[in-house]
XYZ file of C-alpha atoms in Angstrom:
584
model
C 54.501 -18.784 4.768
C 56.648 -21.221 2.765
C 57.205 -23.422 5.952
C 53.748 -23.553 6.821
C 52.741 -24.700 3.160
C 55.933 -27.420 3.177
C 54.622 -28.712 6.426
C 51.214 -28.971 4.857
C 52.322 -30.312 2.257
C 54.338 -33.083 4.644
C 51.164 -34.159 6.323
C 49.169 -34.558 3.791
C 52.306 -36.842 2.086
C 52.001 -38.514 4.761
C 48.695 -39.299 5.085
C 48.169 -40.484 1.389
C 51.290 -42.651 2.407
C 49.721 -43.892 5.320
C 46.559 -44.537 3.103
C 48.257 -46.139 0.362
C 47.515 -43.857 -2.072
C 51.444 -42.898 -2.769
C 53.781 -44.894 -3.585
C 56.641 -45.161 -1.231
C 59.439 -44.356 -3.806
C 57.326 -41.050 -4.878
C 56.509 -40.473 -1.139
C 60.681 -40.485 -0.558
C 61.608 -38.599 -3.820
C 58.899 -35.958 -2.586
C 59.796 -35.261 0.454
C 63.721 -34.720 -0.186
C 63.046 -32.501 -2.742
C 60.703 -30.690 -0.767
C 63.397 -31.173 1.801
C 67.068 -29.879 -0.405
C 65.783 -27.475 -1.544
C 67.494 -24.055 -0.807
C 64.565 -21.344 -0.349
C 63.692 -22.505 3.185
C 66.345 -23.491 4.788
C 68.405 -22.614 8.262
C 71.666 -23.353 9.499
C 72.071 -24.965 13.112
C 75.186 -23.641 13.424
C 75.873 -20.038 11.879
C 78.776 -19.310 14.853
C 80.818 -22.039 14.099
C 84.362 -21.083 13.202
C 85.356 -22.357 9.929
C 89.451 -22.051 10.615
C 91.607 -24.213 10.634
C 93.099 -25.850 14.621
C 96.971 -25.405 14.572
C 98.505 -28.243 13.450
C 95.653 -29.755 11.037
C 96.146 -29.528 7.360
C 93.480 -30.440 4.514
C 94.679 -33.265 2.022
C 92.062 -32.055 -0.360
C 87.855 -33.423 -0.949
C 87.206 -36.767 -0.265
C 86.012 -39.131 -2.857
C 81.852 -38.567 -3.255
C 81.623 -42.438 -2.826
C 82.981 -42.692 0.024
C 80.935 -43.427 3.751
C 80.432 -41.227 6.262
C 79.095 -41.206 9.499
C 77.166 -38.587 11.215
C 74.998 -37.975 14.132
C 72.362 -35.774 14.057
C 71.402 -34.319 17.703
C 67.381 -34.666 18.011
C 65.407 -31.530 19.486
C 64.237 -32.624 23.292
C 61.654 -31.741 25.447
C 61.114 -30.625 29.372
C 64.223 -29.071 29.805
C 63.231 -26.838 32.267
C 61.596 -29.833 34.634
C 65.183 -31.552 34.155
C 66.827 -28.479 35.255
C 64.337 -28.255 38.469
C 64.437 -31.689 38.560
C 68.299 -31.199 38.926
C 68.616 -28.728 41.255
C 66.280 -30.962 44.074
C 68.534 -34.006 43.815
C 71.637 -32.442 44.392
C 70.520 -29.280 46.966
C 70.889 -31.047 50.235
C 67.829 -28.928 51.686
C 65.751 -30.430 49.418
C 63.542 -33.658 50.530
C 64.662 -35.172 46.941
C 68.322 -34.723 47.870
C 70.118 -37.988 46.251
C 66.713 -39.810 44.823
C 68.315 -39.911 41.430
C 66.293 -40.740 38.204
C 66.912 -43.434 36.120
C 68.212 -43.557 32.788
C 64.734 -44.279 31.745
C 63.148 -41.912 33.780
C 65.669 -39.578 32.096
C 64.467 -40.943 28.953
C 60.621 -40.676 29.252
C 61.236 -36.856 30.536
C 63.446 -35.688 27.696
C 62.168 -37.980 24.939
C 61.649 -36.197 21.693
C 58.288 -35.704 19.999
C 56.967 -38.696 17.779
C 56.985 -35.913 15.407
C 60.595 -35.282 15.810
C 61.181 -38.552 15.323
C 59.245 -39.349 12.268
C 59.994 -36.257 10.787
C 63.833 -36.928 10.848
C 63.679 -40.107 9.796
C 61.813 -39.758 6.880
C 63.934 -36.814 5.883
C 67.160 -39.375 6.760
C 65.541 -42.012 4.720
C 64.453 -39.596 1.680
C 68.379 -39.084 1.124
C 69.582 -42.618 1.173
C 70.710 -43.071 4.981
C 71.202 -46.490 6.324
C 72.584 -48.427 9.472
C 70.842 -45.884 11.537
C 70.558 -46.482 15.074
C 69.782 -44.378 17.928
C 69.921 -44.095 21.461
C 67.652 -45.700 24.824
C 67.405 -41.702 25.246
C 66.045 -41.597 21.365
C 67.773 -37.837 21.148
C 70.663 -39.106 19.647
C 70.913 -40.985 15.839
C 74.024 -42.247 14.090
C 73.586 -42.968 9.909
C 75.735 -43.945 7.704
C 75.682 -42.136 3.962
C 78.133 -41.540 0.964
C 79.654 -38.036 0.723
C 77.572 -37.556 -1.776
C 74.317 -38.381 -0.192
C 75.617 -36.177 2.505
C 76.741 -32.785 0.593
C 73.285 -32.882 -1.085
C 71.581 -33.584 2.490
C 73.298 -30.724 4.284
C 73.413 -28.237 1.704
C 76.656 -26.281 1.901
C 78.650 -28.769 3.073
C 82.046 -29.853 1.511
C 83.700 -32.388 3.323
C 88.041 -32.710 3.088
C 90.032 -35.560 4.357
C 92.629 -33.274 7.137
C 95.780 -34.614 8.883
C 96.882 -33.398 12.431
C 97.532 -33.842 16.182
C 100.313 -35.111 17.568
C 99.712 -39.223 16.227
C 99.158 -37.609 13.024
C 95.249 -38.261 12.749
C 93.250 -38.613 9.597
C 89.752 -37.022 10.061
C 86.903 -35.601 7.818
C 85.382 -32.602 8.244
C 83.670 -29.852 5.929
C 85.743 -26.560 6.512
C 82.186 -24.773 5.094
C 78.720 -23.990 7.328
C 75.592 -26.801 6.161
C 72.245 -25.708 6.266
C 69.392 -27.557 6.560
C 65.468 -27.151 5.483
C 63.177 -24.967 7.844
C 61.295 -27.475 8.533
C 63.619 -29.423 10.685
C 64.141 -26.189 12.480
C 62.221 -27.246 15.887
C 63.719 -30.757 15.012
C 67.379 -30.883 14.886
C 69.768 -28.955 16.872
C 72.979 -29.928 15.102
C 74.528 -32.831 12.893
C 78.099 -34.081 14.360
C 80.853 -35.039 12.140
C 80.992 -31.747 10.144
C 83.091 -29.296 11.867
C 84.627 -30.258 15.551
C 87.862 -31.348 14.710
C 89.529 -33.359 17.896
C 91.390 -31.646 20.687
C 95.164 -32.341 21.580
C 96.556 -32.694 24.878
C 98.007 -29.763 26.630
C 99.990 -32.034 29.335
C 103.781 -31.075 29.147
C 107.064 -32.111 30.522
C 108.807 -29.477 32.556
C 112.230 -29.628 33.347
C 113.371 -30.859 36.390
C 113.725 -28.451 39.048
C 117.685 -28.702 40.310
C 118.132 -28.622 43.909
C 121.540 -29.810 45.954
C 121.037 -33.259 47.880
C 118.285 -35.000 48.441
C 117.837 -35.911 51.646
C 114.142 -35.831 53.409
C 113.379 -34.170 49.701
C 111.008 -36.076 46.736
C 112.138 -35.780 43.484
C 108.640 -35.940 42.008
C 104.407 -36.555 42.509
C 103.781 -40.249 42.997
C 100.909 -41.886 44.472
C 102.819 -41.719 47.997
C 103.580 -37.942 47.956
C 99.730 -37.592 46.724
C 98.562 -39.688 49.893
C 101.076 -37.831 52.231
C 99.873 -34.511 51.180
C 96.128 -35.111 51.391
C 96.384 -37.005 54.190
C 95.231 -40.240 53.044
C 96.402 -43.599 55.388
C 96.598 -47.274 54.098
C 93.210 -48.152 55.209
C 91.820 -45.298 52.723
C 91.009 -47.797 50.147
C 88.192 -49.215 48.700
C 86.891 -52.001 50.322
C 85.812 -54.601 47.128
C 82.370 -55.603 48.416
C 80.470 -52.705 47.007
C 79.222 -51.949 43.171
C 81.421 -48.751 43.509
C 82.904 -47.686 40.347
C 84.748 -44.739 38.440
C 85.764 -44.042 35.168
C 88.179 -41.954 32.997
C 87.542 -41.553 29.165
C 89.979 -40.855 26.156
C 89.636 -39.860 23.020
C 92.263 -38.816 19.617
C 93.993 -42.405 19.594
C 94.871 -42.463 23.035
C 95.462 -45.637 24.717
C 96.595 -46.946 27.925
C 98.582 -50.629 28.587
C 98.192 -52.982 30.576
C 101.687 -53.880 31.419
C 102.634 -50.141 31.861
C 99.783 -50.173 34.788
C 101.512 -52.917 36.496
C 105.258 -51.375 36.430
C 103.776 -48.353 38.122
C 102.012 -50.211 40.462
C 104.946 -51.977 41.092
C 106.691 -49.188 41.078
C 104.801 -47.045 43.294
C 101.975 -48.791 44.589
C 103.407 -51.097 47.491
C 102.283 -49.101 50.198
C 98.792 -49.609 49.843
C 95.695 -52.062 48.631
C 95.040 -51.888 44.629
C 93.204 -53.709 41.952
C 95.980 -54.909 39.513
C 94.051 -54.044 36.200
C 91.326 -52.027 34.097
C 87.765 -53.751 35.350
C 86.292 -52.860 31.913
C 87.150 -51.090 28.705
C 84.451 -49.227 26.933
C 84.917 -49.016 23.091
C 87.954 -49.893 20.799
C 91.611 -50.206 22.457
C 94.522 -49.919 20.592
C 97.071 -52.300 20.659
C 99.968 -49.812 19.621
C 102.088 -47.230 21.472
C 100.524 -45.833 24.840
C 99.897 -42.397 25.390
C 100.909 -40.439 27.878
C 97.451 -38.777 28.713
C 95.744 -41.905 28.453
C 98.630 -44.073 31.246
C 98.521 -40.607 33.292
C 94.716 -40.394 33.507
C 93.836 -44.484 34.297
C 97.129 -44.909 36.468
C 96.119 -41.722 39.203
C 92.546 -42.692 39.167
C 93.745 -46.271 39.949
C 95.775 -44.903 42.380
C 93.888 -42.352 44.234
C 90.601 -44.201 44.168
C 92.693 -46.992 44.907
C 91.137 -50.711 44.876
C 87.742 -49.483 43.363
C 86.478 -51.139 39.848
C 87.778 -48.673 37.180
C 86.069 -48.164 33.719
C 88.221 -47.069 30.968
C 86.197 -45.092 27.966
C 87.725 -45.403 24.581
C 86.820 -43.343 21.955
C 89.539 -43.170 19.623
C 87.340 -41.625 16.389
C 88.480 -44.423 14.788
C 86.183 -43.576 11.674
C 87.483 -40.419 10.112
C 83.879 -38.645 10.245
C 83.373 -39.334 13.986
C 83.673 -37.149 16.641
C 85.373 -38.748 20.017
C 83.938 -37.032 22.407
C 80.156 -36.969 20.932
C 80.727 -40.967 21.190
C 81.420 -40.418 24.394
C 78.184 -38.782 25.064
C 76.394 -40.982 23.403
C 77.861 -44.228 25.662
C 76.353 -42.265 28.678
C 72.724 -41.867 26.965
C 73.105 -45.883 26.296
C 73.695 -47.240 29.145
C 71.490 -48.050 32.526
C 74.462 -48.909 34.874
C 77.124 -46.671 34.952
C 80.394 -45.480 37.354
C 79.488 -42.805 39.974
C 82.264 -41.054 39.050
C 83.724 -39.862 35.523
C 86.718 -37.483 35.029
C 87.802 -35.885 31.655
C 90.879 -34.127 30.387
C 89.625 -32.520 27.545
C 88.783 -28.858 26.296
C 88.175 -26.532 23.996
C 88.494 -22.922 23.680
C 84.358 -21.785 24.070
C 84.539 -19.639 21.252
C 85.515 -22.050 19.037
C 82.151 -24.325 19.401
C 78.730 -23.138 17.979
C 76.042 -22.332 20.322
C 73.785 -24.771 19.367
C 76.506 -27.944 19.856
C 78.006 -26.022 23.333
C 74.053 -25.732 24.369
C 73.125 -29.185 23.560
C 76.313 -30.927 25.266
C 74.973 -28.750 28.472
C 72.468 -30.961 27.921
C 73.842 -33.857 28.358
C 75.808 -33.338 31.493
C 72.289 -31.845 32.784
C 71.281 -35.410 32.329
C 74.241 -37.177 33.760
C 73.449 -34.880 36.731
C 69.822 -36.444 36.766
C 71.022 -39.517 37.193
C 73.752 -38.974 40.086
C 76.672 -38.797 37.919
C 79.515 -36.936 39.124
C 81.365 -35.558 36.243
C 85.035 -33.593 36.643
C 86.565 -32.001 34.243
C 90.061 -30.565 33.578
C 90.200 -26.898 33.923
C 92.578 -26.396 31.340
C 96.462 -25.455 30.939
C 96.190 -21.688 30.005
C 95.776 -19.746 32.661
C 92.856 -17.240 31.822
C 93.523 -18.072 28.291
C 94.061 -15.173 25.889
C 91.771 -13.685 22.417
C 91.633 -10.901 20.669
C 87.943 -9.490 19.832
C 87.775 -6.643 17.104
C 91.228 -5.443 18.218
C 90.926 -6.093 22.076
C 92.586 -8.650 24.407
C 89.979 -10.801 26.500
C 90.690 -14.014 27.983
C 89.551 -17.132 27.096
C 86.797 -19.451 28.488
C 87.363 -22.979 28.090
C 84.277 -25.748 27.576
C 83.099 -28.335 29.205
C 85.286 -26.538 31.992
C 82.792 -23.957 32.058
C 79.465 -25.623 31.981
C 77.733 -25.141 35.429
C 76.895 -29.127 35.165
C 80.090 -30.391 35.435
C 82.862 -29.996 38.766
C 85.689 -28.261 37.368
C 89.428 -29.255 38.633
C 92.074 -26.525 38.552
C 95.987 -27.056 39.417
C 98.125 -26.180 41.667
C 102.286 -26.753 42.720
C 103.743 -27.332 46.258
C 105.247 -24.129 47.745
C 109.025 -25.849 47.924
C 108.926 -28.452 45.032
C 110.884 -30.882 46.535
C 108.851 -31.065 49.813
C 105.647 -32.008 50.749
C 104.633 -28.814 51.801
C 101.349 -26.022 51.035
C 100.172 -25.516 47.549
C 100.054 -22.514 45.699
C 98.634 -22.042 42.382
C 100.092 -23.851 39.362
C 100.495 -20.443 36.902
C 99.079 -22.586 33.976
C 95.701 -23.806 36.041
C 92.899 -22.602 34.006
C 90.461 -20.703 35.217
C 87.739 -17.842 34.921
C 84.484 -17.089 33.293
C 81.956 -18.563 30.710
C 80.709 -16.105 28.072
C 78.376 -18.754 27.256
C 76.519 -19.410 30.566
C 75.154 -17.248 33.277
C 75.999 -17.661 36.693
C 74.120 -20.753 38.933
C 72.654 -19.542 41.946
C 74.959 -22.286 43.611
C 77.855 -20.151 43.272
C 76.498 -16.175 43.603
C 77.404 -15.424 46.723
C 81.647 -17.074 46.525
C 81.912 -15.397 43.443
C 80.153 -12.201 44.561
C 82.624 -12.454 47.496
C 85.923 -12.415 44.947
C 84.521 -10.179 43.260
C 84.426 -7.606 46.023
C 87.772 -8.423 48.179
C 90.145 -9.199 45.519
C 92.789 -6.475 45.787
C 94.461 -7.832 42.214
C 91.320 -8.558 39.678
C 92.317 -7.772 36.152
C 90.338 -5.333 33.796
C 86.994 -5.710 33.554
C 86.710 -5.394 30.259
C 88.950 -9.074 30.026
C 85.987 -10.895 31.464
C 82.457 -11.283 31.757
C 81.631 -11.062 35.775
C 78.470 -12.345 35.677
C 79.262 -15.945 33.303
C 79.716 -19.456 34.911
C 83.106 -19.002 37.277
C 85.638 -22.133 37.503
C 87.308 -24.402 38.317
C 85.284 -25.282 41.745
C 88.085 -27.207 43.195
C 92.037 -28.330 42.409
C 94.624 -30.793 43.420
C 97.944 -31.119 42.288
C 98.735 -31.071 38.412
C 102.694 -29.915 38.851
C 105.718 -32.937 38.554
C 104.045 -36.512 38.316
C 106.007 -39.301 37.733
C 104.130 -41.501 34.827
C 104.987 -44.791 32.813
C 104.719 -45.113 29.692
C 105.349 -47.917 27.059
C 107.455 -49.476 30.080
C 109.598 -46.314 30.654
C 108.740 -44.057 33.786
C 109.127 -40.722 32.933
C 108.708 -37.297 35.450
C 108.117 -34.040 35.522
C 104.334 -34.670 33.688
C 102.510 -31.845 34.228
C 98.780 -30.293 33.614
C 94.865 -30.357 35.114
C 94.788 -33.585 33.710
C 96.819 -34.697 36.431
C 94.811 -32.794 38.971
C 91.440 -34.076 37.957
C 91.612 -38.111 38.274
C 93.469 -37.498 41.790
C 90.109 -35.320 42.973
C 87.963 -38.026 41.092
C 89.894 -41.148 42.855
C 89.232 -39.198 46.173
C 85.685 -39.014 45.681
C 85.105 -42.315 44.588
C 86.765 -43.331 47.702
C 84.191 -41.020 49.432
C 80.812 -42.540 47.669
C 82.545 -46.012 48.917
C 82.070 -44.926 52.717
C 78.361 -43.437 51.347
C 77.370 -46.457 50.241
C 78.415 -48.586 52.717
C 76.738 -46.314 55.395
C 73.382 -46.635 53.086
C 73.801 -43.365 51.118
C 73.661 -42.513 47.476
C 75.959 -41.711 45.632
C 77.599 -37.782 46.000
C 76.063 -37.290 42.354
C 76.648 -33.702 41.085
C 78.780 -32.253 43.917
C 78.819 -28.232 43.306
C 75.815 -27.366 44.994
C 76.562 -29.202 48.312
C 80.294 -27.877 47.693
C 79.255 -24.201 47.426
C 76.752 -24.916 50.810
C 79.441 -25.744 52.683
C 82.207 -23.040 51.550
C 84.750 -25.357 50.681
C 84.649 -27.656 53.945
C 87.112 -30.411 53.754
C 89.281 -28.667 51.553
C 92.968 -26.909 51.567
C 92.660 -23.052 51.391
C 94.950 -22.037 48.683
C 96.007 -18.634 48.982
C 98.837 -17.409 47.110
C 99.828 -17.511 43.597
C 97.987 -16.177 40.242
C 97.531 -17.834 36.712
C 99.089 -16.754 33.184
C 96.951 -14.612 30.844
C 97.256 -12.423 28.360
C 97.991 -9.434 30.308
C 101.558 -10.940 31.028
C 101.986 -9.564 27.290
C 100.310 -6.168 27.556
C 100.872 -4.867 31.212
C 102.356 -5.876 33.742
C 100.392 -8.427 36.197
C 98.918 -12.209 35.770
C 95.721 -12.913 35.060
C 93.289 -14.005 38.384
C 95.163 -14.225 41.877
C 93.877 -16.650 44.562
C 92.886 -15.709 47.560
C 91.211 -16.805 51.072
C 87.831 -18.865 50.247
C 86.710 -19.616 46.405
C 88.820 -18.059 43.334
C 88.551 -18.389 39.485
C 92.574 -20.443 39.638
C 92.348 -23.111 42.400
C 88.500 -23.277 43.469
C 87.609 -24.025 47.122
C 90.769 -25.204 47.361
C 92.553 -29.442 47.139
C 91.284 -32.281 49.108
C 92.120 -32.815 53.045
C 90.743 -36.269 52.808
C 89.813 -36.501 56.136
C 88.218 -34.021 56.469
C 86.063 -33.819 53.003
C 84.950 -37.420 53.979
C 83.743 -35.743 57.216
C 82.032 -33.728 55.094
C 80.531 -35.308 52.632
C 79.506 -38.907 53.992
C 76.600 -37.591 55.883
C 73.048 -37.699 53.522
């Protein structure tokens, strides 16, 4: 009863505004009373853990004065429709197989009510925002306000100044749940800039592997052994005469150089065509140290999709209140022309993200789908992942990995590690199932087929059988050789090796599409499922760590013949996948 009166009350406000018969300062002062105030009020994000990430530590409250900015996710409409809408450009048995929309087709489906619209920005206004601007999607809008304006806007809210991560980052976050007022309920799904705090990267440096002589032998994953192995030849390039384009993006103060790109090139590059630098670089890039995610990520891309335009995505969070990879989101909602293919090495644990923000960021990869984006993600480095739930062991989803939007990439090692030989499973690859998000009909039947013929499945009390299962695919993510700030340095290992190889290879793939007259491959998994991993290496042998290495003895999921929650379908037999996937 007390929303429906306050949203009586709002229209009428609004019409005597609209009349003239309020002033506007009243008309403001009204309506965020009406709006702070704490007897009708929700909050978006109840689930939302309030500890603290290892290695973050809170320098104390942040001065009320100063400015913060926050994005506040807007409600959307015809979800279902873009979900349907989904499913018939990327099915190739439908007729609207690869008839993509267009960002503003995307953006007259999904639009949010004028109500919405009004409604929040009145509210936004009421409390002082400013240098608000929002999206071609209008779903998305950034403000600006003092912590002040802020704590009394999102009641509950406290926000501290916290240092972490391995470049010792400065952020600002609010370790306690906000609420806000009922009647924003069917409005607002969440506010950014509150609680995420940024993820670190999980790539490590093993030790080198000591073996007698090296004759015939490689001491290490370069572009060549990556061509050798997936059968790639030096006319598997891109050709320069198309719009063709892929992308990586980074995020936590992680920048690539220049000159580091040409050493490795130089270094490892000779046997085949290249472009010699970044084609563009989306968002602020630093001009300090490089890091090693960022150099690993654009220098595999460059060389696996080799000789097609590269984007580079750079969303450092350079503003303590913003959220990296929210920015990132927000680039892809702003932009008409975009590269066909994106990968991503980040994660987070799924239980550590609220329901509303891990829904919502579905979302947004349903409408990069739309639009015949392919997005790959990193599968993660922990295995199965490990939690403990009222006492009990389960293991550990990781998201975006396990959004059924995205193509996941798992890792795997080569059988003798100083030969070019089969791969078996990488024991960190992550892999498994969401507790977030049911199963897509894409994938029922693979899964179904694990499910039943796997002679080593763990309990099943450690998973949920029926979630989203990943990764869909691998390559390899064990031994690269990287440079970095001018030094090359080996042994780099993780899925965020594995994921720009697959994403050069398919870029390299929508080159001979769109050459031939094709679209774009667009979201793959659906066509990848069809064909039951056509194209692709079988791997076979190997399992992933878990949790249950602690507790009994065993790993955590096992490959086997056909799809498998560690490697996928299996890693890319060039070839053979372009067989596969050039035809409409």
């Amino acid at each position: 009863m007390v929303l429906e009166c306050r949203a009586h009350v709002i229209r009428h406000m609004t019409a005597d505004l609209q009349k003239g018969g309020m002033g506007l300062r009243a008309c403001l002062l009204g309506l965020l009373a009406l709006f702070v105030t704490g007897k009708c009020s929700y909050s978006p994000e109840p689930d939302q853990l309030r500890t603290l990430p290892p290695g973050w530590v809170s320098l104390g409250r942040v001065d009320p004065e100063e400015e913060l900015s926050l994005t506040f996710a807007l409600r959307q409409q015809n979800l279902e429709r873009l979900s349907k809408l989904v499913q018939a450009v990327s099915d190739p048995s439908s007729p609207r197989y690869g008839k993509y929309l267009t960002l503003e087709d995307v953006a007259e489906l999904i639009r949010p009510l004028p109500l919405t619209l009004s409604t929040v920005q009145k509210w936004l206004l009421a409390a002082g925002a400013r240098n608000c601007h929002s999206v071609t999607t209008q779903d998305f809008l950034t403000c600006w306000l003092s912590v002040r304006q802020a704590e009394l806007l999102l009641s509950g809210a406290e926000f501290h100044r916290y240092v972490g991560g391995p470049t010792e980052t400065h952020v600002v976050r609010s370790p306690r749940p906000y609420q806000l007022p009922k009647a924003l309920a069917s409005h607002v799904d969440f506010v950014g800039g509150l609680h995420r705090f940024p993820p670190t990267s999980s790539l490590r440096q093993r030790p080198e592997p000591q073996v007698a002589g090296t004759v015939g032998l490689h001491l290490g994953v370069t572009p060549s052994v990556i061509r050798e192995r997936y059968n790639l030849t030096a006319q598997d390039v891109g050709s320069g005469t198309t719009n063709n384009s892929q992308a990586c993006a980074q995020f936590l103060e992680q920048y690539f150089r220049d000159s580091d790109l040409a050493e490795f090139m130089r270094l490892f590059g000779g046997n085949f065509a290249h472009q010699a630098s970044v084609a563009r670089v989306i968002g602020q890039q630093g001009r300090g140290l490089a890091g090693i995610e960022a150099s690993l990520d654009v220098q595999y891309l460059m060389s696996a999709g080799a000789n097609i335009s590269t984007w580079v995505y750079s969303n450092p969070g350079r503003h303590e209140s913003q959220e990296p990879f929210l920015q990132w989101l927000l680039l892809l909602s702003n932009e008409s022309a975009l590269p066909h293919v994106h990968t991503v090495s980040y994660g987070d644990d799924e239980d550590s993200l609220s329901s509303a923000y891990i829904q919502r960021v579905n979302t947004e990869f349903m409408k990069a789908a739309a639009r015949g984006l392919t997005l790959l993600f990193a599968s993660g480095d922990s295995g199965a992942g490990c939690w403990s739930v009222s006492g009990r062991h389960q293991f550990r989803p990781s998201f975006p990995a396990s959004s059924p939007y995205v193509t996941t990439v798992g890792g795997t090692s080569f059988q003798n590690p100083f030969r070019v030989t089969n791969e078996v499973v990488d024991y960190i690859s992550g892999g498994g199932f969401s507790n977030v998000f049911p199963q897509p009909s894409y994938q029922e039947d693979a899964v179904a087929h694990f499910l039943s013929s796997s002679p080593n499945l763990p309990p099943s009390s450690y998973f949920n059988a029926s979630g989203r299962a990943y990764p869909d695919v691998a390559a390899l993510s064990d031994g690269y050789w990287v440079v970095r700030n001018n030094v090359p340095i080996p042994w780099v290992s993780g899925t965020s090796a594995s994921t720009p190889v697959f994403g050069g290879l398919l870029s390299l793939i929508n080159e001979h599409r769109i050459l031939s007259g094709h679209p774009p491959l667009g979201f793959l998994n659906p066509r990848l499922y069809q064909q039951r991993g056509a194209g692709l290496f079988d791997v076979t042998r190997g399992c992933h760590e878990s949790c249950l290495n602690e507790e009994v003895q065993g790993q955590g999921f096992c490959s086997g013949p056909g799809w498998d929650p560690v490697t996928g379908w299996g890693t890319p037999n060039f070839p053979a996948l372009l067989k596969t996937l050039i035809n409409p």
